[in-house]
CSV table of C-alpha atoms and ligand atoms in Angstrom, one decimal:
chain,number,residue,atom,x,y,z
A,20,MET,CA,-24.0,-132.1,-1.5
A,21,THR,CA,-23.9,-128.4,-2.2
A,22,HIS,CA,-24.1,-125.7,0.4
A,23,SER,CA,-25.2,-122.0,0.0
A,24,VAL,CA,-22.5,-119.7,1.6
A,25,ALA,CA,-22.6,-116.0,2.0
A,26,LEU,CA,-19.3,-114.0,2.0
A,27,ASN,CA,-19.4,-110.8,3.9
A,28,PHE,CA,-16.7,-108.1,3.4
A,29,ALA,CA,-15.6,-105.1,5.5
A,30,ASP,CA,-17.3,-102.7,2.9
A,31,GLY,CA,-20.7,-104.2,3.7
A,32,LYS,CA,-20.9,-106.1,0.5
A,33,THR,CA,-22.2,-109.8,0.5
A,34,PHE,CA,-21.6,-112.4,-2.2
A,35,PHE,CA,-23.4,-115.6,-2.4
A,36,ILE,CA,-21.6,-118.7,-3.7
A,37,SER,CA,-22.3,-122.4,-3.7
A,38,VAL,CA,-19.8,-124.8,-2.2
A,39,HIS,CA,-19.6,-128.6,-2.9
A,40,ASP,CA,-18.9,-130.9,-0.1
A,41,ASP,CA,-15.6,-131.9,-1.6
A,42,GLU,CA,-14.6,-128.4,-2.4
A,43,LEU,CA,-12.4,-125.9,-0.6
A,44,LEU,CA,-14.0,-122.6,0.2
A,45,LEU,CA,-11.3,-120.7,-1.8
A,46,ASP,CA,-11.7,-122.8,-4.8
A,47,ALA,CA,-15.5,-122.5,-4.8
A,48,ALA,CA,-15.1,-118.6,-4.4
A,49,ILE,CA,-12.6,-118.5,-7.4
A,50,ARG,CA,-14.8,-120.8,-9.5
A,51,GLN,CA,-17.6,-118.3,-9.1
A,52,GLY,CA,-15.4,-115.3,-9.9
A,53,LEU,CA,-14.5,-114.2,-6.4
A,54,THR,CA,-10.7,-114.0,-6.2
A,55,LEU,CA,-10.0,-113.9,-2.5
A,56,PRO,CA,-6.6,-112.8,-1.5
A,57,VAL,CA,-4.3,-115.8,-1.6
A,58,ASP,CA,-0.6,-116.7,-1.5
A,59,CYS,CA,0.7,-120.1,-0.3
A,60,ARG,CA,-2.5,-122.1,-0.5
A,61,GLN,CA,-1.0,-124.4,2.1
A,62,GLY,CA,-2.5,-123.0,5.5
A,63,VAL,CA,0.7,-121.3,6.3
A,64,CYS,CA,0.7,-117.6,5.3
A,65,GLY,CA,-2.7,-116.5,6.7
A,66,THR,CA,-3.4,-114.3,3.7
A,67,CYS,CA,-6.8,-116.0,3.0
A,68,LYS,CA,-7.9,-115.6,6.7
A,69,GLY,CA,-11.6,-115.0,7.4
A,70,GLN,CA,-14.1,-115.8,10.1
A,71,CYS,CA,-17.1,-118.2,10.2
A,72,GLU,CA,-20.1,-116.4,11.6
A,73,ILE,CA,-22.7,-119.1,11.0
A,74,GLY,CA,-22.4,-122.8,10.0
A,75,SER,CA,-20.2,-125.7,10.4
A,76,TYR,CA,-16.8,-126.5,8.7
A,77,GLN,CA,-13.7,-128.4,9.0
A,78,GLN,CA,-10.1,-127.2,8.2
A,79,GLU,CA,-7.3,-129.2,6.8
A,80,TYR,CA,-3.8,-128.1,7.7
A,81,VAL,CA,-3.7,-124.9,9.7
A,82,ASP,CA,-0.2,-123.7,10.7
A,83,GLU,CA,-0.1,-122.5,14.3
A,84,GLU,CA,1.5,-119.3,13.2
A,85,ALA,CA,-1.2,-118.6,10.6
A,86,LEU,CA,-3.9,-119.0,13.2
A,87,SER,CA,-3.4,-119.1,16.9
A,88,THR,CA,-5.5,-120.9,19.5
A,89,ARG,CA,-7.3,-117.8,20.1
A,90,ASP,CA,-8.0,-117.3,16.4
A,91,LEU,CA,-9.4,-120.8,16.2
A,92,ASP,CA,-11.4,-120.2,19.3
A,93,GLU,CA,-12.9,-117.3,17.6
A,94,ARG,CA,-13.8,-119.4,14.5
A,95,LYS,CA,-11.2,-117.8,12.3
A,96,ILE,CA,-10.6,-119.9,9.1
A,97,LEU,CA,-8.1,-120.1,6.2
A,98,ALA,CA,-10.2,-120.2,3.1
A,99,CYS,CA,-7.6,-122.3,1.4
A,100,GLN,CA,-8.0,-125.0,4.0
A,101,THR,CA,-11.8,-124.8,4.8
A,102,ARG,CA,-14.6,-127.2,3.7
A,103,VAL,CA,-18.0,-126.4,4.8
A,104,SER,CA,-20.6,-129.0,5.9
A,105,SER,CA,-23.7,-126.9,6.2
A,106,ASN,CA,-25.0,-123.6,4.8
A,107,ALA,CA,-22.7,-120.9,6.2
A,108,VAL,CA,-21.8,-117.2,6.5
A,109,PHE,CA,-18.1,-116.0,6.5
A,110,TYR,CA,-16.7,-112.6,7.2
A,111,PHE,CA,-13.5,-111.3,5.5
A,112,ASP,CA,-12.1,-108.2,7.2
A,113,HIS,CA,-11.1,-106.4,4.0
A,114,ASP,CA,-13.0,-104.6,1.2
A,115,SER,CA,-14.6,-106.8,-1.5
A,116,ALA,CA,-12.7,-104.7,-4.1
A,117,LEU,CA,-9.5,-106.4,-2.9
A,118,CYS,CA,-10.8,-109.7,-4.3
A,119,ASN,CA,-10.7,-108.6,-8.0
A,120,ALA,CA,-7.5,-106.5,-7.2
A,121,SER,CA,-5.9,-109.5,-5.9
A,122,LYS,CA,-5.4,-111.0,-9.3
A,123,SER,CA,-1.7,-110.7,-9.0
A,124,LEU,CA,0.8,-110.0,-11.9
A,125,LYS,CA,4.2,-111.6,-12.6
A,126,ILE,CA,6.7,-109.0,-13.5
A,127,ALA,CA,10.4,-109.0,-14.3
A,128,THR,CA,12.2,-106.4,-12.2
A,129,THR,CA,15.8,-105.1,-12.3
A,130,VAL,CA,17.9,-104.6,-9.2
A,131,THR,CA,18.8,-100.7,-8.9
A,132,ALA,CA,20.3,-100.8,-5.5
A,133,ILE,CA,21.0,-102.9,-2.5
A,134,GLU,CA,21.6,-101.3,0.9
A,135,LEU,CA,23.1,-103.6,3.6
A,136,ILE,CA,22.0,-101.5,6.5
A,137,SER,CA,23.3,-103.8,9.2
A,138,GLU,CA,24.3,-107.5,9.5
A,139,THR,CA,20.6,-108.2,9.8
A,140,ILE,CA,18.8,-105.8,7.5
A,141,ALA,CA,18.9,-104.9,3.8
A,142,VAL,CA,16.9,-102.6,1.6
A,143,LEU,CA,16.3,-103.9,-1.9
A,144,HIS,CA,15.5,-101.4,-4.6
A,145,VAL,CA,14.0,-102.7,-7.9
A,146,ASP,CA,12.8,-101.1,-11.1
A,147,ALA,CA,9.6,-102.8,-12.2
A,148,SER,CA,9.0,-100.5,-15.3
A,149,SER,CA,9.0,-103.4,-17.6
A,150,HIS,CA,5.4,-103.4,-16.5
A,151,LYS,CA,4.1,-100.4,-18.7
A,152,TYR,CA,1.5,-99.2,-16.2
A,153,PRO,CA,1.9,-98.0,-12.6
A,154,LEU,CA,1.6,-101.1,-10.5
A,155,ASN,CA,-1.5,-100.8,-8.2
A,156,PHE,CA,-1.1,-101.9,-4.7
A,157,LEU,CA,-2.1,-100.7,-1.3
A,158,PRO,CA,0.6,-99.8,1.2
A,159,GLY,CA,0.8,-102.7,3.6
A,160,GLN,CA,0.4,-105.3,0.8
A,161,TYR,CA,3.3,-107.4,-0.3
A,162,ALA,CA,5.1,-109.0,-3.2
A,163,ARG,CA,6.7,-112.4,-3.8
A,164,LEU,CA,10.2,-112.3,-5.1
A,165,GLN,CA,12.0,-115.2,-6.8
A,166,ILE,CA,15.5,-115.7,-5.8
A,167,PRO,CA,17.5,-115.7,-9.2
A,168,ASP,CA,18.6,-119.2,-10.5
A,169,SER,CA,16.3,-121.0,-8.1
A,170,GLN,CA,12.7,-122.1,-7.7
A,171,ASP,CA,12.4,-120.3,-4.3
A,172,TRP,CA,10.1,-117.4,-3.7
A,173,ARG,CA,9.9,-115.2,-0.7
A,174,SER,CA,7.4,-112.5,0.4
A,175,TYR,CA,8.1,-109.0,1.4
A,176,SER,CA,6.0,-106.0,2.2
A,177,PHE,CA,6.4,-103.0,-0.1
A,178,ALA,CA,8.3,-100.2,1.7
A,179,ASN,CA,7.0,-97.4,-0.5
A,180,ARG,CA,3.9,-96.4,-2.3
A,181,PRO,CA,2.8,-97.1,-5.9
A,182,ASN,CA,4.4,-94.6,-8.2
A,183,PRO,CA,4.3,-93.7,-11.9
A,184,THR,CA,7.8,-95.3,-12.7
A,185,ASN,CA,7.3,-98.5,-10.6
A,186,GLN,CA,10.5,-98.0,-8.5
A,187,LEU,CA,9.9,-100.3,-5.5
A,188,GLN,CA,11.6,-100.9,-2.2
A,189,PHE,CA,11.5,-103.8,0.3
A,190,LEU,CA,13.0,-104.1,3.7
A,191,ILE,CA,14.5,-107.6,4.1
A,192,ARG,CA,15.7,-109.3,7.3
A,193,LEU,CA,19.0,-111.1,6.6
A,194,LEU,CA,18.9,-114.5,8.2
A,195,PRO,CA,22.1,-116.5,9.0
A,196,ASN,CA,21.4,-119.0,6.2
A,197,GLY,CA,18.3,-117.8,4.3
A,198,VAL,CA,18.1,-118.3,0.6
A,199,MET,CA,17.3,-114.7,-0.1
A,200,SER,CA,19.7,-113.6,2.7
A,201,ASN,CA,22.6,-115.5,1.1
A,202,TYR,CA,21.7,-114.1,-2.4
A,203,LEU,CA,21.6,-110.6,-1.1
A,204,ARG,CA,24.8,-110.8,0.8
A,205,GLN,CA,26.9,-112.7,-1.8
A,206,ASP,CA,25.4,-112.6,-5.4
A,207,CYS,CA,23.0,-109.7,-5.7
A,208,LYS,CA,24.3,-107.4,-8.4
A,209,ILE,CA,22.9,-104.1,-9.9
A,210,GLY,CA,21.1,-104.8,-13.2
A,211,GLN,CA,20.1,-108.4,-12.3
A,212,THR,CA,16.6,-109.6,-13.0
A,213,ILE,CA,14.2,-110.6,-10.1
A,214,PHE,CA,10.8,-111.9,-11.0
A,215,MET,CA,8.1,-110.4,-8.8
A,216,GLU,CA,4.5,-111.5,-8.2
A,217,ALA,CA,2.3,-108.7,-6.8
A,218,PRO,CA,0.2,-107.4,-5.2
A,219,LEU,CA,-0.7,-109.9,-2.4
A,220,GLY,CA,-2.3,-109.8,0.9
A,221,SER,CA,-5.1,-108.1,2.7
A,222,PHE,CA,-3.3,-105.9,5.2
A,223,TYR,CA,-3.7,-102.2,4.3
A,224,LEU,CA,-4.8,-99.0,5.8
A,225,ARG,CA,-8.6,-98.7,6.2
A,226,GLU,CA,-10.4,-95.4,6.2
A,227,VAL,CA,-8.5,-93.2,8.6
A,228,LYS,CA,-10.9,-91.7,11.2
A,229,ARG,CA,-9.6,-92.6,14.6
A,230,PRO,CA,-6.3,-92.4,16.3
A,231,LEU,CA,-3.9,-95.0,14.7
A,232,VAL,CA,-1.6,-97.3,16.8
A,233,PHE,CA,1.0,-99.0,14.5
A,234,ILE,CA,3.0,-101.9,16.0
A,235,ALA,CA,6.0,-102.9,13.9
A,236,GLY,CA,8.3,-105.8,14.7
A,237,GLY,CA,11.7,-105.9,12.9
A,238,THR,CA,11.2,-105.6,9.2
A,239,GLY,CA,7.4,-105.4,9.8
A,240,LEU,CA,8.1,-101.7,9.7
A,241,SER,CA,8.1,-102.0,5.8
A,242,ALA,CA,4.3,-102.4,5.7
A,243,PHE,CA,3.9,-99.1,7.6
A,244,LEU,CA,6.2,-96.8,5.5
A,245,GLY,CA,3.8,-96.4,2.6
A,246,MET,CA,0.9,-96.0,4.9
A,247,LEU,CA,2.7,-93.2,6.8
A,248,ASP,CA,3.4,-91.5,3.4
A,249,ASN,CA,-0.4,-91.6,2.7
A,250,ILE,CA,-1.3,-90.3,6.2
A,251,ALA,CA,1.2,-87.5,5.8
A,252,GLU,CA,-0.8,-86.1,2.9
A,253,LYS,CA,-4.1,-85.9,5.1
A,254,PRO,CA,-4.4,-82.4,6.5
A,255,ASP,CA,-6.7,-83.7,9.2
A,256,ALA,CA,-4.8,-86.9,10.1
A,257,PRO,CA,-5.6,-88.2,13.5
A,258,PRO,CA,-2.8,-88.9,16.0
A,259,VAL,CA,-0.4,-91.8,15.0
A,260,TYR,CA,1.5,-93.8,17.5
A,261,LEU,CA,4.3,-96.0,16.0
A,262,TYR,CA,5.9,-98.6,18.2
A,263,TYR,CA,8.9,-100.2,16.5
A,264,GLY,CA,10.4,-103.1,18.3
A,265,VAL,CA,13.8,-104.6,17.3
A,266,ASN,CA,16.4,-106.9,19.0
A,267,GLN,CA,19.4,-104.6,18.8
A,268,GLU,CA,20.2,-101.0,18.0
A,269,MET,CA,21.8,-102.0,14.6
A,270,ASP,CA,18.4,-103.5,13.6
A,271,LEU,CA,16.7,-100.1,13.6
A,272,CYS,CA,16.3,-98.8,10.0
A,273,GLU,CA,14.8,-95.9,8.2
A,274,GLN,CA,15.4,-93.8,11.2
A,275,GLU,CA,15.7,-90.6,9.1
A,276,ARG,CA,12.5,-91.3,7.3
A,277,LEU,CA,10.7,-92.0,10.5
A,278,LEU,CA,11.9,-88.8,12.1
A,279,GLU,CA,10.8,-86.8,9.1
A,280,TYR,CA,7.2,-88.0,9.7
A,281,SER,CA,7.3,-85.9,12.9
A,282,SER,CA,7.4,-82.9,10.7
A,283,ARG,CA,4.9,-84.1,8.2
A,284,ILE,CA,2.3,-85.6,10.5
A,285,PRO,CA,1.0,-83.2,13.2
A,286,HIS,CA,0.6,-85.7,16.0
A,287,PHE,CA,3.1,-88.4,15.2
A,288,ASN,CA,4.5,-90.2,18.2
A,289,TYR,CA,7.4,-92.6,17.4
A,290,GLN,CA,8.8,-95.0,19.9
A,291,PRO,CA,11.8,-97.3,19.1
A,292,ILE,CA,12.1,-100.2,21.6
A,293,ILE,CA,15.0,-102.5,21.9
A,294,SER,CA,14.7,-105.9,23.4
A,295,GLN,CA,18.5,-106.7,23.8
A,296,ALA,CA,19.8,-103.1,24.2
A,297,SER,CA,23.5,-102.4,24.8
A,298,LYS,CA,24.6,-100.2,27.7
A,299,SER,CA,24.9,-97.2,25.5
A,300,TRP,CA,21.2,-97.3,24.5
A,301,THR,CA,19.3,-94.6,26.4
A,302,GLY,CA,15.8,-95.2,24.8
A,303,LYS,CA,13.1,-97.7,25.7
A,304,THR,CA,13.9,-101.3,26.3
A,305,GLY,CA,12.0,-104.5,26.6
A,306,TYR,CA,9.0,-105.4,24.5
A,307,ILE,CA,6.4,-103.2,22.8
A,308,GLN,CA,3.6,-104.3,25.1
A,309,ASP,CA,5.7,-103.1,28.1
A,310,HIS,CA,5.3,-99.5,26.8
A,311,LEU,CA,1.7,-99.4,25.7
A,312,ASN,CA,-0.2,-96.7,27.8
A,313,ARG,CA,-3.6,-98.1,28.9
A,314,ASP,CA,-4.9,-94.7,30.1
A,315,GLN,CA,-4.0,-93.0,26.8
A,316,LEU,CA,-5.6,-95.8,24.8
A,317,ALA,CA,-8.8,-95.9,26.9
A,318,GLU,CA,-9.4,-92.2,26.2
A,319,GLN,CA,-10.7,-92.6,22.7
A,320,ALA,CA,-11.6,-95.4,20.2
A,321,PHE,CA,-8.6,-96.4,18.1
A,322,ASP,CA,-7.5,-98.6,15.2
A,323,MET,CA,-4.5,-100.8,15.8
A,324,TYR,CA,-2.4,-102.3,13.1
A,325,LEU,CA,0.2,-104.9,13.8
A,326,CYS,CA,2.9,-106.3,11.4
A,327,GLY,CA,5.8,-108.5,12.6
A,328,PRO,CA,6.5,-111.9,14.2
A,329,PRO,CA,3.6,-113.9,15.6
A,330,PRO,CA,4.8,-113.9,19.2
A,331,MET,CA,4.7,-110.1,19.1
A,332,ILE,CA,1.3,-109.9,17.7
A,333,GLU,CA,0.0,-112.4,20.3
A,334,ALA,CA,1.7,-110.7,23.1
A,335,VAL,CA,0.0,-107.3,22.1
A,336,LYS,CA,-3.3,-108.9,21.8
A,337,ASP,CA,-2.9,-110.4,25.2
A,338,TRP,CA,-2.1,-107.1,26.6
A,339,LEU,CA,-5.1,-105.5,25.1
A,340,GLU,CA,-7.4,-108.3,26.6
A,341,ASP,CA,-5.7,-108.1,30.0
A,342,HIS,CA,-6.1,-104.3,30.1
A,343,ASP,CA,-9.9,-104.4,29.4
A,344,LEU,CA,-9.8,-102.2,26.5
A,345,GLN,CA,-13.0,-102.3,24.5
A,346,ASP,CA,-13.3,-99.7,21.7
A,347,TYR,CA,-10.7,-100.6,19.0
A,348,ARG,CA,-10.4,-102.4,15.8
A,349,ILE,CA,-7.4,-104.5,15.1
A,350,TYR,CA,-5.8,-105.6,11.9
A,351,SER,CA,-2.7,-107.8,11.8
A,352,GLU,CA,-0.1,-109.3,9.4
A,353,LYS,CA,2.1,-112.0,10.7
A,354,PHE,CA,5.6,-112.3,9.3
A,355,LEU,CA,6.3,-116.0,9.1
A,356,GLN,CA,9.4,-118.1,8.5
A,357,SER,CA,8.8,-121.3,6.6
A,358,ASN,CA,9.7,-123.1,3.3
A,359,THR,CA,7.1,-121.2,1.5
A,360,VAL,CA,6.8,-118.0,3.3
A,361,ASN,CA,9.3,-115.7,4.6
A,362,ARG,CA,8.6,-112.1,5.6
A,363,LEU,CA,11.1,-111.9,8.3
B,403,LIG,FE1,-4.3,-119.7,2.6
B,403,LIG,FE2,-1.9,-119.0,2.6
B,403,LIG,S1,-3.3,-118.8,1.1
B,403,LIG,S2,-2.9,-119.7,4.3
């Protein structure tokens, strides 16, 4: 049996596809020329997330970090795991243009610098100029990098904007025994080749019209840096509040760059928050949601972007619900740790 399915996108466009009973929604869309953003195809990364507005469906494997219980209650779906059993309507919270843009490229890059900022954070710089044209991506999107001499790939958000010479940066959390972490600590050398697949993901800055609240957990900061560079070029930028939560002081990175935004963005409010602060730390401590200001957020409609570990994202969403805030839009990207996906 075949079902008629409408796919709605944030830019107001609707595409109609047919989906066979035995077919995954993602495969049906691709078969009919609509390349939804995709990465793992295993129900883990959440990149293909949408929402069922009308109709019935079943999902195969859904990792709890890709979709929370709240997400499932809200009929959020992963297109790579969804089969429909009636005519249906799905909504994807990104512009339809991202579908065709999401045809990613595989590119050989060359390591140009590796900064071990702390025991837990590295900044990897690569030159992707083997690709002759400027690589198009939206700040907030991510790339998959192959660990040299292995079949392992890991995903990391771009930490800078597209540029004519394709010089790219990534903030990378160093795990005690991660394959990329071990490579960066022990084997990474200037001039080595790292294969990259990009661009990926549907997390990006939408039209900027209302105050922005950016919530970054750990190396989730990476996704916001290119966005902030874009905002800094807007003469009429609205207020931007950046909350950046890490475990310890040594995990804070790109501090100079963040402080510079204060002079480039007229109403930029930056708050680093440390959950396991040392005695010498005089700034804010605890978790990000402990420092959100309900009265300030209730004054005006706002757009909130969250990027970081799933518990942080769920804690902030709980806080928003508990504080009865109504007029906001929310966009999130979870950094997951698994065999296939690792943006921590
Ligand atoms: Fe569907 Fe990763 S592509 S969850």
